[in-house]
Amino acid sequence: VDPNPSLGGGGASPSLYIGDPVTDTHSWAATTPTADWHTPGSWSAAGTPGALWVTEVVNVSGNDQEAVVAANSQIYRATVAGTMGARMNVRVQNGATLLVFGGVTVEEYGALTVDAGGTIDAQFLDLAGGEARGNGTIRAEFENRGGTIAPGDDVGTLTIEGIFANRLGGTIAIELGGK
């Protein structure tokens, strides 16, 4: 912002430019069935996820895979996806928070599992064909545009704190307990 535009320091009128932060895209590279989110070898570029990471958590093995978030982590944006017969799951364990400054998109054959005591905290969560499940907490503007929300492990509670919309094609799979 030019505090004194009449002097011409910033041009003839006040101006302000706010752009996207400088981010780096990092792709999931682990080929094992289960791998730690915080292990540098799990990613295409060395390092552990950080606030300016755009993560592409896409299955690379050809079999089901899981990225395990066992401790607090911050990223800028995430996409989770798999293929038929090769699903990709991001699991946020008890006591861990995955803080996403932008949003999370879960595409077809991708999944987010939030264990009891785990939290995903994002600006928005777009369930675009994948699945959100577990007993933890999701804090986000949450839109289900063709995915499945499956609370609990069998019967349980998945807490959604924020605006929620279940669009046409979105499924909420609820198991009822009792006799």
mmCIF file of N, CA and C in Angstrom, residues 8 34 41 46 49-50 60 77 83 94 107 120 131-133 142 147 155 165 176 179:
data_model
loop_
_atom_site.group_PDB
_atom_site.id
_atom_site.type_symbol
_atom_site.label_atom_id
_atom_site.label_comp_id
_atom_site.label_asym_id
_atom_site.label_seq_id
_atom_site.Cartn_x
_atom_site.Cartn_y
_atom_site.Cartn_z
ATOM 1 N N GLY A 8 3.794 10.104 -5.326
ATOM 2 C CA GLY A 8 4.156 9.271 -6.466
ATOM 3 C C GLY A 8 5.032 8.084 -6.144
ATOM 4 N N THR A 34 1.530 -48.829 4.132
ATOM 5 C CA THR A 34 1.338 -47.786 5.139
ATOM 6 C C THR A 34 2.655 -47.043 5.308
ATOM 7 N N GLY A 41 11.220 -39.480 3.201
ATOM 8 C CA GLY A 41 11.205 -40.407 2.071
ATOM 9 C C GLY A 41 9.818 -40.729 1.542
ATOM 10 N N ALA A 46 12.559 -34.128 -0.780
ATOM 11 C CA ALA A 46 12.945 -34.341 0.613
ATOM 12 C C ALA A 46 12.348 -33.274 1.509
ATOM 13 N N PRO A 49 6.189 -32.283 5.567
ATOM 14 C CA PRO A 49 5.158 -31.325 5.185
ATOM 15 C C PRO A 49 5.223 -30.042 6.004
ATOM 16 N N GLY A 50 5.052 -28.925 5.306
ATOM 17 C CA GLY A 50 5.110 -27.622 5.946
ATOM 18 C C GLY A 50 3.989 -26.721 5.463
ATOM 19 N N VAL A 60 0.465 -44.546 -5.438
ATOM 20 C CA VAL A 60 1.530 -44.800 -6.413
ATOM 21 C C VAL A 60 1.924 -46.268 -6.482
ATOM 22 N N ARG A 77 -2.402 -26.926 1.096
ATOM 23 C CA ARG A 77 -3.539 -27.519 0.377
ATOM 24 C C ARG A 77 -3.257 -29.000 0.187
ATOM 25 N N THR A 83 -7.129 -45.048 -7.321
ATOM 26 C CA THR A 83 -7.749 -45.627 -8.508
ATOM 27 C C THR A 83 -8.492 -46.887 -8.088
ATOM 28 N N ASN A 94 -5.307 -40.317 16.710
ATOM 29 C CA ASN A 94 -5.650 -39.729 17.997
ATOM 30 C C ASN A 94 -4.546 -38.776 18.453
ATOM 31 N N GLU A 107 -10.797 -36.924 -3.959
ATOM 32 C CA GLU A 107 -11.322 -37.377 -5.247
ATOM 33 C C GLU A 107 -11.673 -38.859 -5.184
ATOM 34 N N ILE A 120 -9.043 -32.753 11.590
ATOM 35 C CA ILE A 120 -8.664 -32.079 10.347
ATOM 36 C C ILE A 120 -9.270 -30.680 10.443
ATOM 37 N N GLU A 131 -14.183 -40.524 0.214
ATOM 38 C CA GLU A 131 -14.866 -40.873 1.456
ATOM 39 C C GLU A 131 -14.239 -40.128 2.633
ATOM 40 N N ALA A 132 -15.088 -39.707 3.575
ATOM 41 C CA ALA A 132 -14.646 -39.156 4.858
ATOM 42 C C ALA A 132 -15.268 -40.036 5.925
ATOM 43 N N ARG A 133 -14.423 -40.525 6.858
ATOM 44 C CA ARG A 133 -14.932 -41.482 7.839
ATOM 45 C C ARG A 133 -14.160 -41.360 9.147
ATOM 46 N N PHE A 142 -17.685 -27.857 4.642
ATOM 47 C CA PHE A 142 -17.618 -29.224 4.125
ATOM 48 C C PHE A 142 -18.718 -29.411 3.088
ATOM 49 N N GLY A 147 -19.349 -37.931 -2.840
ATOM 50 C CA GLY A 147 -18.588 -38.881 -2.043
ATOM 51 C C GLY A 147 -19.478 -39.521 -0.999
ATOM 52 N N VAL A 155 -20.550 -48.371 14.471
ATOM 53 C CA VAL A 155 -21.351 -47.281 15.005
ATOM 54 C C VAL A 155 -20.413 -46.293 15.702
ATOM 55 N N ALA A 165 -22.781 -29.126 3.543
ATOM 56 C CA ALA A 165 -23.756 -29.292 2.464
ATOM 57 C C ALA A 165 -23.582 -30.672 1.858
ATOM 58 N N LEU A 176 -26.889 -48.153 12.162
ATOM 59 C CA LEU A 176 -27.727 -48.026 13.344
ATOM 60 C C LEU A 176 -27.465 -49.213 14.255
ATOM 61 N N LYS A 179 -30.902 -53.815 18.759
ATOM 62 C CA LYS A 179 -31.415 -55.167 18.446
ATOM 63 C C LYS A 179 -32.730 -55.094 17.734
#
